[in-house]
C-alpha cells in the first residue's frame, strides 16, 4: 500500500503545482518528510522528471484520453502522466508501473477510474507511444510556448543547447568556506571519505561533486566547512571585490549564499543583508550561523529604502534582483509552469524601480553589481542599458571584452561551464 500511496502523493503534488500554482520548493520537503528515506529520492526524480517532460507527456495523454478529467478527478490525469514517465524514462518494469499506478487511484479516492488508468497505460505500451514523437520542436524542448518563443527570438543558434541544459540534472557545486578550512584540507577530507570531485578550472573556492548525495553527510557540514552554491553564483563575490573595512549591502539577500561568500572573500567588512521576506531571512540567519559569519540582517523592501535605510551610504552594493529565474530551471523545473509570459514585463518594471531606489545608497566612486538568475535580455542587458541611458552618474565597468554600452554585462547560459544561467553587470557611481 505504501508504493501506491507514494504515487498518489506524487500525483497530488503535481496537481498542486500545475493546477494551483504552488511551488515545488515548498511542497517537496514536507512531502518527503512523510515517506521513508529510500522513497525520498524517488519522489524528487519522478516529480522533476514529469515537470521536465510535461509537454511530451501531455501530447501522449491527449491521444489516449478522450476528454479531460474535471474537478477532484483532475489529479488522475497527473497520475497517468506519472505512469507514462515511468514507462518511457525509468527502468521500472512495465507490469509494476501499470499495477502500482492503477492501485494509486484508490488512495486518490477515485477507485472508479482504475479501468481508465489501466486502459491508458496498456494502450501506451501496446501502441509503443514512447516512440511516437511529435514534429513540434516546442513540445520536444520541454518548454512552455511563451518561453520557447522568447528563447527562439533571443538565442536562435543556442536554443537546442539551452533547452537540453534546462532539462538536465543540475550538478552539485560546493563553495569551500576558507575562513574555516583551506580548500586543500577540505579536499583531503573528501578523499578520505572516498567522495570524488572536480576542482581544476573552477572558481577559487569551488568544487564539483561527480555524483549526487546528501550534503549533510559530507565531512564538515556541521562545522561549516562548505556551502552548496552553483558556480555562476560564486562569481558574485570576486566581481564585486569588497575591500577591507568597507560597508557592503547585499540587497535581496535571501537565502544568504552570496552574503556568506562576500564575508569569506573579505572577512573584514561590515555587511548588511537585506530582504523583504521574513521567512527567507531566517534562512540567512541559519546560513550565517552554520558558516560562522556575522552580518547585520535587515527586513525591508529594496524598492522602498526609506523604510529601513539609516542614511549611511555603502561602498559597494550587490543587487541580486527579483527575476524570472529562467536560468535555474534545471534545479527548479516547476519554474517553467509557474511563470507566465506576462510576468516578464512586470518583473522588468520592478527591477527598474529597485535599481533607481537603491542607487542613491551607493557612495560616489562606489560599485554596484547587478545580478539575476535569468537569461532573458529584458531583465538583464536591456535593463542595464536603459538605466545607463537615464542615470547620468552611472558608468559601466566591463566584465569582459564584449561588455559595452550597447550590450552590457555578462550573460551566462544554462550549462555553460556546467553552471546555471546567470547575468552580471557592474556599475560605477561617478
Coordinates of C-alpha atoms in Angstrom, one line a residue:
X1 CA 0.0 0.0 0.0
X2 CA 2.9 2.3 0.7
X3 CA 4.0 2.3 -3.0
X4 CA 0.5 3.3 -4.2
X5 CA 0.4 6.0 -1.5
X6 CA 3.8 7.2 -2.9
X7 CA 2.4 7.5 -6.4
X8 CA -0.8 9.1 -5.2
X9 CA 1.2 11.7 -3.2
X10 CA 3.3 12.4 -6.3
X11 CA 0.2 12.9 -8.4
X12 CA -1.4 15.2 -5.8
X13 CA 1.8 17.3 -5.7
X14 CA 1.8 17.6 -9.5
X15 CA -1.8 18.8 -9.3
X16 CA -0.9 21.4 -6.7
X17 CA 2.0 22.7 -8.9
X18 CA 0.3 22.6 -12.3
X19 CA -3.3 23.4 -11.3
X20 CA -2.9 25.5 -8.2
X21 CA 0.4 27.3 -8.9
X22 CA 2.2 26.1 -5.8
X23 CA 6.0 25.9 -5.6
X24 CA 7.7 22.5 -5.6
X25 CA 10.4 24.1 -3.4
X26 CA 7.8 24.5 -0.7
X27 CA 5.9 21.3 -1.3
X28 CA 8.6 18.7 -1.7
X29 CA 10.4 18.9 1.7
X30 CA 7.1 18.4 3.5
X31 CA 6.1 15.6 1.2
X32 CA 9.5 13.8 1.6
X33 CA 9.3 14.1 5.4
X34 CA 6.1 11.9 5.2
X35 CA 7.9 9.0 3.5
X36 CA 10.8 6.6 4.1
X37 CA 14.3 7.8 3.4
X38 CA 14.7 5.4 0.4
X39 CA 11.5 6.8 -1.2
X40 CA 12.5 10.5 -1.0
X41 CA 14.9 10.3 -3.9
X42 CA 12.3 8.5 -6.0
X43 CA 9.7 11.3 -5.3
X44 CA 12.1 14.0 -6.4
X45 CA 13.2 12.1 -9.5
X46 CA 9.6 11.4 -10.6
X47 CA 8.3 14.9 -9.9
X48 CA 11.3 16.6 -11.6
X49 CA 11.0 14.2 -14.5
X50 CA 7.3 14.8 -15.2
X51 CA 7.8 18.6 -15.0
X52 CA 10.8 18.4 -17.4
X53 CA 8.9 16.3 -19.9
X54 CA 5.4 17.7 -19.4
X55 CA 4.7 18.9 -23.0
X56 CA 5.5 15.4 -24.3
X57 CA 3.6 13.6 -21.6
X58 CA 0.6 15.9 -22.3
X59 CA 0.9 15.1 -26.1
X60 CA 0.7 11.4 -25.3
X61 CA -2.2 11.9 -22.9
X62 CA -4.3 13.8 -25.5
X63 CA -4.0 10.7 -27.8
X64 CA -5.3 8.3 -25.2
X65 CA -7.8 10.3 -23.1
X66 CA -11.0 11.1 -24.9
X67 CA -11.9 14.1 -22.8
X68 CA -10.1 15.9 -19.9
X69 CA -11.0 14.9 -16.4
X70 CA -12.5 17.6 -14.1
X71 CA -12.5 18.9 -10.6
X72 CA -11.3 16.4 -8.0
X73 CA -10.6 13.8 -10.7
X74 CA -8.0 16.0 -12.3
X75 CA -5.2 14.6 -10.2
X76 CA -5.7 11.3 -12.0
X77 CA -4.5 12.9 -15.2
X78 CA -1.3 13.7 -13.4
X79 CA -1.2 10.1 -12.1
X80 CA -1.5 8.8 -15.7
X81 CA 1.4 11.1 -16.9
X82 CA 3.4 9.8 -13.9
X83 CA 2.8 6.3 -15.3
X84 CA 3.8 7.4 -18.8
X85 CA 7.0 8.9 -17.4
X86 CA 7.9 5.7 -15.6
X87 CA 7.2 3.6 -18.7
X88 CA 9.2 5.9 -21.1
X89 CA 12.0 7.2 -19.0
X90 CA 12.6 4.9 -16.0
X91 CA 13.8 1.4 -15.5
X92 CA 10.8 0.1 -13.7
X93 CA 9.1 -3.0 -15.2
X94 CA 6.0 -2.3 -17.3
X95 CA 4.0 -4.6 -15.0
X96 CA 5.0 -2.8 -11.8
X97 CA 4.4 0.6 -13.4
X98 CA 0.9 -0.3 -14.5
X99 CA -0.1 -2.1 -11.4
X100 CA 1.1 0.5 -8.9
X101 CA -0.2 3.4 -10.9
X102 CA -3.7 1.8 -11.2
X103 CA -3.6 1.0 -7.5
X104 CA -2.9 4.6 -6.6
X105 CA -6.4 5.5 -7.8
X106 CA -7.8 4.1 -4.5
X107 CA -5.6 6.5 -2.5
X108 CA -6.7 9.4 -4.7
X109 CA -10.3 8.4 -3.8
X110 CA -11.1 7.7 -7.4
X111 CA -11.5 3.9 -7.5
X112 CA -14.0 4.2 -10.3
X113 CA -11.2 5.4 -12.6
X114 CA -9.0 2.3 -12.2
X115 CA -10.2 1.0 -15.5
X116 CA -9.5 4.2 -17.4
X117 CA -5.9 4.5 -15.9
X118 CA -5.3 0.8 -16.7
X119 CA -6.5 1.3 -20.3
X120 CA -4.4 4.4 -20.9
X121 CA -1.2 2.7 -19.7
X122 CA -1.8 -0.5 -21.5
X123 CA -2.6 1.3 -24.7
X124 CA 0.6 3.4 -24.2
X125 CA 2.5 0.1 -24.1
X126 CA 0.6 -1.6 -26.9
X127 CA 0.9 1.3 -29.3
X128 CA 4.5 1.9 -28.4
X129 CA 3.7 5.6 -27.9
X130 CA 7.1 6.4 -26.4
X131 CA 8.4 6.0 -30.0
X132 CA 5.7 8.4 -31.3
X133 CA 7.4 11.8 -31.1
X134 CA 5.8 14.9 -32.4
X135 CA 7.3 17.2 -35.1
X136 CA 6.6 20.2 -32.9
X137 CA 10.0 21.4 -31.6
X138 CA 8.4 23.3 -28.8
X139 CA 6.9 20.0 -27.4
X140 CA 10.2 18.3 -27.7
X141 CA 12.0 21.1 -26.0
X142 CA 10.1 20.5 -22.8
X143 CA 9.4 24.3 -22.5
X144 CA 6.1 26.2 -22.3
X145 CA 5.2 28.0 -25.5
X146 CA 5.9 31.5 -24.2
X147 CA 9.4 30.7 -23.1
X148 CA 10.2 28.7 -26.2
X149 CA 9.2 31.7 -28.3
X150 CA 11.3 34.1 -26.2
X151 CA 14.4 31.9 -26.4
X152 CA 13.9 31.3 -30.1
X153 CA 13.8 35.1 -30.5
X154 CA 16.9 35.9 -28.4
X155 CA 19.0 32.7 -28.8
X156 CA 18.1 31.0 -32.2
X157 CA 21.5 29.4 -32.5
X158 CA 21.8 28.1 -28.9
X159 CA 18.1 27.1 -28.4
X160 CA 18.7 23.4 -28.6
X161 CA 21.6 23.5 -26.2
X162 CA 19.7 25.8 -23.7
X163 CA 16.6 23.6 -23.6
X164 CA 18.8 20.5 -23.2
X165 CA 20.6 22.1 -20.3
X166 CA 17.3 23.2 -18.7
X167 CA 16.0 19.6 -18.8
X168 CA 19.2 18.1 -17.4
X169 CA 20.0 17.3 -13.8
X170 CA 22.0 20.0 -12.1
X171 CA 25.4 19.1 -10.8
X172 CA 26.3 19.7 -7.1
X173 CA 28.6 22.7 -6.7
X174 CA 30.3 23.4 -3.3
X175 CA 31.9 26.5 -2.1
X176 CA 34.7 25.8 0.5
X177 CA 34.4 28.2 3.5
X178 CA 38.1 29.2 3.6
X179 CA 37.5 31.1 6.9
X180 CA 37.1 27.6 8.5
X181 CA 39.2 25.3 6.4
X182 CA 41.6 25.5 3.4
X183 CA 40.5 24.1 0.1
X184 CA 43.4 21.6 0.2
X185 CA 42.4 20.4 3.7
X186 CA 38.8 20.0 2.7
X187 CA 39.6 18.0 -0.4
X188 CA 41.8 15.8 1.7
X189 CA 38.8 15.0 3.9
X190 CA 36.7 14.3 0.8
X191 CA 39.5 11.9 -0.4
X192 CA 39.5 10.1 3.0
X193 CA 35.7 9.6 2.6
X194 CA 36.1 8.3 -1.0
X195 CA 34.0 11.2 -2.3
X196 CA 35.0 12.2 -5.9
X197 CA 35.0 15.7 -7.2
X198 CA 36.4 18.1 -9.8
X199 CA 38.4 21.2 -8.9
X200 CA 40.5 22.3 -11.9
X201 CA 39.4 25.3 -13.9
X202 CA 36.7 26.3 -11.3
X203 CA 36.3 29.4 -9.2
X204 CA 38.8 29.7 -6.3
X205 CA 36.6 28.2 -3.6
X206 CA 34.6 25.9 -5.9
X207 CA 34.3 22.1 -6.1
X208 CA 32.0 20.0 -8.3
X209 CA 30.9 16.6 -6.9
X210 CA 30.8 13.9 -9.5
X211 CA 27.6 12.3 -8.2
X212 CA 24.6 13.3 -6.1
X213 CA 24.5 12.8 -2.4
X214 CA 23.1 14.1 0.9
X215 CA 25.2 17.2 1.7
X216 CA 24.5 16.9 5.4
X217 CA 26.6 13.6 5.3
X218 CA 29.7 15.3 3.8
X219 CA 32.7 15.9 6.1
X220 CA 32.4 19.2 8.0
X221 CA 28.8 20.0 7.3
X222 CA 28.0 20.8 11.0
X223 CA 31.3 22.6 11.3
X224 CA 30.5 25.0 8.4
X225 CA 33.4 23.9 6.1
X226 CA 31.3 24.4 2.9
X227 CA 28.1 25.6 1.4
X228 CA 26.2 24.4 -1.7
X229 CA 26.3 27.2 -4.3
X230 CA 26.3 27.0 -8.1
X231 CA 29.5 28.1 -9.9
X232 CA 27.6 31.0 -11.6
X233 CA 26.5 32.4 -8.2
X234 CA 30.1 32.0 -6.9
X235 CA 31.2 34.7 -9.4
X236 CA 29.5 37.5 -7.5
X237 CA 32.0 38.0 -4.6
X238 CA 35.0 38.3 -6.9
X239 CA 33.1 40.6 -9.3
X240 CA 32.1 42.9 -6.5
X241 CA 35.5 42.6 -4.8
X242 CA 34.8 44.1 -1.4
X243 CA 37.8 45.6 0.3
X244 CA 38.9 45.6 4.0
X245 CA 36.8 47.9 6.2
X246 CA 34.2 48.7 3.6
X247 CA 30.4 48.8 4.2
X248 CA 28.6 46.4 1.9
X249 CA 24.9 46.0 1.1
X250 CA 23.6 42.7 -0.1
X251 CA 20.1 43.7 -1.4
X252 CA 17.5 40.9 -1.9
X253 CA 20.0 38.7 0.0
X254 CA 17.9 35.6 1.0
X255 CA 18.8 32.8 1.4
X256 CA 22.2 34.3 2.1
X257 CA 24.6 32.3 -0.1
X258 CA 26.2 35.4 -1.6
X259 CA 26.3 37.2 1.7
X260 CA 28.3 34.4 3.3
X261 CA 30.6 34.3 0.2
X262 CA 31.3 38.1 0.5
X263 CA 32.3 37.5 4.1
X264 CA 34.6 34.7 3.1
X265 CA 36.1 36.7 0.2
X266 CA 36.9 39.6 2.6
X267 CA 36.1 38.8 6.3
X268 CA 36.9 42.3 7.5
X269 CA 33.9 44.1 6.0
X270 CA 30.7 45.5 7.5
X271 CA 28.0 43.6 5.7
X272 CA 24.2 44.3 5.7
X273 CA 22.0 41.5 4.3
X274 CA 18.5 42.9 3.4
X275 CA 15.4 41.1 2.2
X276 CA 11.7 41.7 2.3
X277 CA 10.7 38.1 3.2
X278 CA 11.0 37.4 7.0
X279 CA 10.7 33.6 6.4
X280 CA 13.6 33.6 4.0
X281 CA 15.6 35.9 6.2
X282 CA 15.6 33.2 8.8
X283 CA 17.5 31.1 6.2
X284 CA 20.1 33.9 6.0
X285 CA 20.5 33.8 9.8
X286 CA 20.8 30.0 9.7
X287 CA 23.5 30.0 7.0
X288 CA 25.5 32.8 8.8
X289 CA 25.4 30.8 12.0
X290 CA 26.4 27.4 10.4
X291 CA 29.3 29.0 8.5
X292 CA 30.5 31.2 11.4
X293 CA 29.9 34.6 9.8
X294 CA 28.4 37.8 11.2
X295 CA 26.3 40.3 9.3
X296 CA 23.6 42.9 10.0
X297 CA 20.3 41.3 8.9
X298 CA 17.5 43.8 7.9
X299 CA 13.9 43.1 6.8
X300 CA 13.0 45.7 4.2
X301 CA 11.8 46.3 0.7
X302 CA 14.6 47.2 -1.8
X303 CA 12.2 49.4 -3.7
X304 CA 11.5 51.5 -0.6
X305 CA 14.8 52.0 1.2
X306 CA 13.4 55.0 3.2
X307 CA 11.6 52.5 5.4
X308 CA 14.8 50.7 6.6
X309 CA 18.0 52.6 5.5
X310 CA 19.9 54.5 8.1
X311 CA 21.2 57.2 5.7
X312 CA 24.8 56.0 5.6
X313 CA 25.9 55.2 2.0
X314 CA 27.6 51.9 1.1
X315 CA 31.0 51.4 -0.6
X316 CA 29.6 48.5 -2.6
X317 CA 26.2 47.1 -3.3
X318 CA 25.2 43.6 -4.6
X319 CA 21.7 43.8 -6.1
X320 CA 20.5 40.3 -6.7
X321 CA 17.3 41.4 -8.2
X322 CA 13.9 39.6 -8.2
X323 CA 13.7 37.8 -11.6
X324 CA 12.0 35.1 -13.7
X325 CA 14.7 32.5 -12.5
X326 CA 14.8 31.2 -16.1
X327 CA 18.5 30.4 -15.6
X328 CA 17.9 27.9 -12.8
X329 CA 15.1 25.8 -14.4
X330 CA 17.3 22.7 -14.3
X331 CA 17.3 23.0 -10.5
X332 CA 13.6 24.0 -10.2
X333 CA 11.7 22.6 -13.2
X334 CA 8.4 23.9 -11.8
X335 CA 9.5 27.4 -12.7
X336 CA 8.6 26.7 -16.3
X337 CA 5.0 26.2 -15.4
X338 CA 4.6 28.7 -12.5
X339 CA 5.9 31.6 -14.6
X340 CA 3.8 33.2 -17.4
X341 CA 4.9 35.3 -20.3
X342 CA 3.1 38.3 -18.8
X343 CA 5.3 38.1 -15.7
X344 CA 8.4 39.3 -17.5
X345 CA 7.3 42.9 -18.2
X346 CA 6.1 43.2 -14.6
X347 CA 9.5 41.9 -13.3
X348 CA 11.4 44.2 -15.5
X349 CA 9.4 47.1 -14.2
X350 CA 10.1 46.1 -10.6
X351 CA 13.8 45.6 -11.3
X352 CA 14.0 49.1 -12.8
X353 CA 12.2 50.5 -9.8
X354 CA 14.7 48.8 -7.4
X355 CA 17.7 49.9 -9.4
X356 CA 16.7 53.5 -9.2
X357 CA 15.7 53.2 -5.5
X358 CA 19.0 51.6 -4.4
X359 CA 21.4 53.7 -6.5
X360 CA 21.3 56.7 -4.0
X361 CA 22.5 54.4 -1.3
X362 CA 25.9 54.0 -3.1
X363 CA 28.8 56.3 -2.3
X364 CA 30.3 58.4 -5.2
X365 CA 33.1 56.2 -6.6
X366 CA 31.3 53.1 -5.3
X367 CA 30.4 49.9 -7.2
X368 CA 27.1 48.3 -7.7
X369 CA 26.9 44.7 -9.1
X370 CA 23.5 43.9 -10.7
X371 CA 22.7 40.2 -10.8
X372 CA 19.9 37.9 -11.8
X373 CA 19.4 34.2 -12.4
X374 CA 17.6 35.0 -15.6
X375 CA 18.6 34.6 -19.2
X376 CA 16.1 37.0 -20.7
X377 CA 17.5 40.2 -22.1
X378 CA 14.5 42.2 -20.9
X379 CA 15.7 41.6 -17.3
X380 CA 19.4 41.9 -18.0
X381 CA 21.2 43.7 -20.8
X382 CA 18.2 45.7 -21.8
X383 CA 17.6 46.7 -18.2
X384 CA 21.1 47.9 -17.6
X385 CA 21.3 49.7 -21.0
X386 CA 18.1 51.7 -20.1
X387 CA 19.5 52.5 -16.7
X388 CA 22.8 53.8 -18.0
X389 CA 21.0 56.0 -20.5
X390 CA 18.9 57.8 -17.9
X391 CA 21.3 57.8 -14.9
X392 CA 23.9 60.4 -15.6
X393 CA 26.3 59.4 -12.7
X394 CA 26.4 55.7 -13.7
X395 CA 29.0 54.2 -15.9
X396 CA 29.7 50.6 -16.9
X397 CA 32.7 48.7 -15.6
X398 CA 33.2 46.0 -18.2
X399 CA 33.4 42.4 -17.1
X400 CA 34.9 41.1 -20.4
X401 CA 36.0 42.4 -23.8
X402 CA 32.5 42.4 -25.3
X403 CA 30.8 44.1 -22.3
X404 CA 29.9 47.5 -23.7
X405 CA 27.2 50.1 -23.6
X406 CA 25.3 48.6 -26.5
X407 CA 25.3 45.1 -24.9
X408 CA 26.2 45.5 -21.3
X409 CA 27.1 42.8 -18.8
X410 CA 28.0 39.1 -18.8
X411 CA 25.3 36.6 -19.7
X412 CA 26.0 33.0 -18.6
X413 CA 23.7 30.5 -20.3
X414 CA 22.5 27.3 -18.6
X415 CA 25.1 24.5 -18.8
X416 CA 27.9 26.9 -19.8
X417 CA 30.9 25.5 -17.9
X418 CA 28.4 23.3 -16.0
X419 CA 26.9 26.5 -14.4
X420 CA 23.4 27.8 -14.1
X421 CA 22.1 30.6 -16.2
X422 CA 23.1 33.9 -14.7
X423 CA 23.7 37.6 -15.5
X424 CA 26.0 40.2 -14.1
X425 CA 26.6 43.9 -14.8
X426 CA 29.0 46.1 -12.8
X427 CA 28.3 49.8 -12.5
X428 CA 30.5 52.6 -11.0
X429 CA 29.0 55.8 -9.5
X430 CA 31.0 58.7 -10.9

